[in-house]
mmCIF file of C-alpha atoms in Angstrom:
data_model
loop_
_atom_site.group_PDB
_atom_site.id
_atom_site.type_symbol
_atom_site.label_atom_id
_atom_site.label_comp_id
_atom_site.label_asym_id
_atom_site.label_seq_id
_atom_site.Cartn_x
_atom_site.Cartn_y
_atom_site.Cartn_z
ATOM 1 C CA UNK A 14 -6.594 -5.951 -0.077
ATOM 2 C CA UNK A 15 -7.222 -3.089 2.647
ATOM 3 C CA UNK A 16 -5.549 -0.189 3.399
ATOM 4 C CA UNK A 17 -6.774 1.285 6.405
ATOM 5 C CA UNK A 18 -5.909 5.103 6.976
ATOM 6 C CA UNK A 19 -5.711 6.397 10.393
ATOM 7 C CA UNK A 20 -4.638 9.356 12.301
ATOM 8 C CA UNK A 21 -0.986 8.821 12.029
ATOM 9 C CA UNK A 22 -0.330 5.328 10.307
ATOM 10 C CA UNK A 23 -1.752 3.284 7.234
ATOM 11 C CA UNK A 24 -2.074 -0.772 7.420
ATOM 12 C CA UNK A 25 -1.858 -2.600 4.458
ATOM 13 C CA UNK A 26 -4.196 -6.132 4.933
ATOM 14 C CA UNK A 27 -4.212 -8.983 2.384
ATOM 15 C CA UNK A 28 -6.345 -11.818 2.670
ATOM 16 C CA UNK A 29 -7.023 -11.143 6.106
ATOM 17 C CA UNK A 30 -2.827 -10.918 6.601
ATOM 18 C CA UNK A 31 -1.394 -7.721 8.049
ATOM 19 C CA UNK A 32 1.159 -7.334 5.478
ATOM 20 C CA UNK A 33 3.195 -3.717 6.539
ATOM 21 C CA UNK A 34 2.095 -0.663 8.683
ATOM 22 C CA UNK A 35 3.654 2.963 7.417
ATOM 23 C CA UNK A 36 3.400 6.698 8.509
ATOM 24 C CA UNK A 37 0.457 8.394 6.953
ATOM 25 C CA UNK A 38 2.899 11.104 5.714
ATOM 26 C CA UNK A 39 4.547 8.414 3.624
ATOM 27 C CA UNK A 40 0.834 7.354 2.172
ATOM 28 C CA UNK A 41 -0.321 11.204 1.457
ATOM 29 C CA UNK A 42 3.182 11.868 -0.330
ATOM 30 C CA UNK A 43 2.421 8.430 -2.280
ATOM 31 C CA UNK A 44 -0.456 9.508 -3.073
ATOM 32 C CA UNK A 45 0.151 12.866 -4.385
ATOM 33 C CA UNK A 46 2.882 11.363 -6.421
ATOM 34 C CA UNK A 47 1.244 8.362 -7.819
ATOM 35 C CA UNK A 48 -0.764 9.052 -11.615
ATOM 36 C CA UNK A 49 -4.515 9.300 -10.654
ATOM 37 C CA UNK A 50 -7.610 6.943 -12.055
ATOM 38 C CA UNK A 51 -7.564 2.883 -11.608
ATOM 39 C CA UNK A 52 -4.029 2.755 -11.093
ATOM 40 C CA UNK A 53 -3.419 5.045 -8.067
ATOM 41 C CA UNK A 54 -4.388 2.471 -5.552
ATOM 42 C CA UNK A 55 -1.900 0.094 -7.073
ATOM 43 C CA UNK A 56 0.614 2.272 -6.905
ATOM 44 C CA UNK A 57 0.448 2.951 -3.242
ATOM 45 C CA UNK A 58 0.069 -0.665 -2.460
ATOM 46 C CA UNK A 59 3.280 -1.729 -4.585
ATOM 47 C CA UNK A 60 5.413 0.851 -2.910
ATOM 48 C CA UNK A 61 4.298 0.126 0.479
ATOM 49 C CA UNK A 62 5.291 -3.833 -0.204
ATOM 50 C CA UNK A 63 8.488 -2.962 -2.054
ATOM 51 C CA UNK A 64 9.267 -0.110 0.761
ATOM 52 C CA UNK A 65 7.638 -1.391 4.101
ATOM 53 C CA UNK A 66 8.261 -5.686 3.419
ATOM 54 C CA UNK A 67 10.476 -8.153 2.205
ATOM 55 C CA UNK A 68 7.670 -9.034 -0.385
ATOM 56 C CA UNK A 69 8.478 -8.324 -4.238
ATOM 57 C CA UNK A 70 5.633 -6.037 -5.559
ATOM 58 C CA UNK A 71 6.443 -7.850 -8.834
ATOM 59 C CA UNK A 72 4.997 -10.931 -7.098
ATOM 60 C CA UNK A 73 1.369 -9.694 -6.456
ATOM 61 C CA UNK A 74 -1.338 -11.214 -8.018
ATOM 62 C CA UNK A 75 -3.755 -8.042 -8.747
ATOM 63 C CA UNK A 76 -6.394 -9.874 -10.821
ATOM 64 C CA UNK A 77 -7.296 -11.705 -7.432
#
């Protein structure tokens, strides 16, 4: 899993898949929302599916 911050937009890659493309407003409010440590980057990522795809969060392998 990538995300890839730019300017004005984050991309979310999996296995080499664009997956979902949001504003980086949406990622910096995300992250100033989400709990810090190990989990943060999880957080992001399962909002951005759940908000940005049709893909169920819920459905995400994370050990891989």
């Amino acid at each position: 899993m990538k995300l890839i911050v730019g300017s004005d937009t984050v991309s979310l890659w999996w296995d080499n898949s664009h997956v979902a493309e949001f504003e980086r407003e949406w990622y910096e409010k995300t992250k100033s929302d989400a709990e810090g440590g190990d989990r943060m980057v999880e957080t992001i990522v399962s909002q951005a599916v759940d908000e940005h795809t049709d893909i169920d969060s819920g459905d995400i392998n994370w050990a891989r």
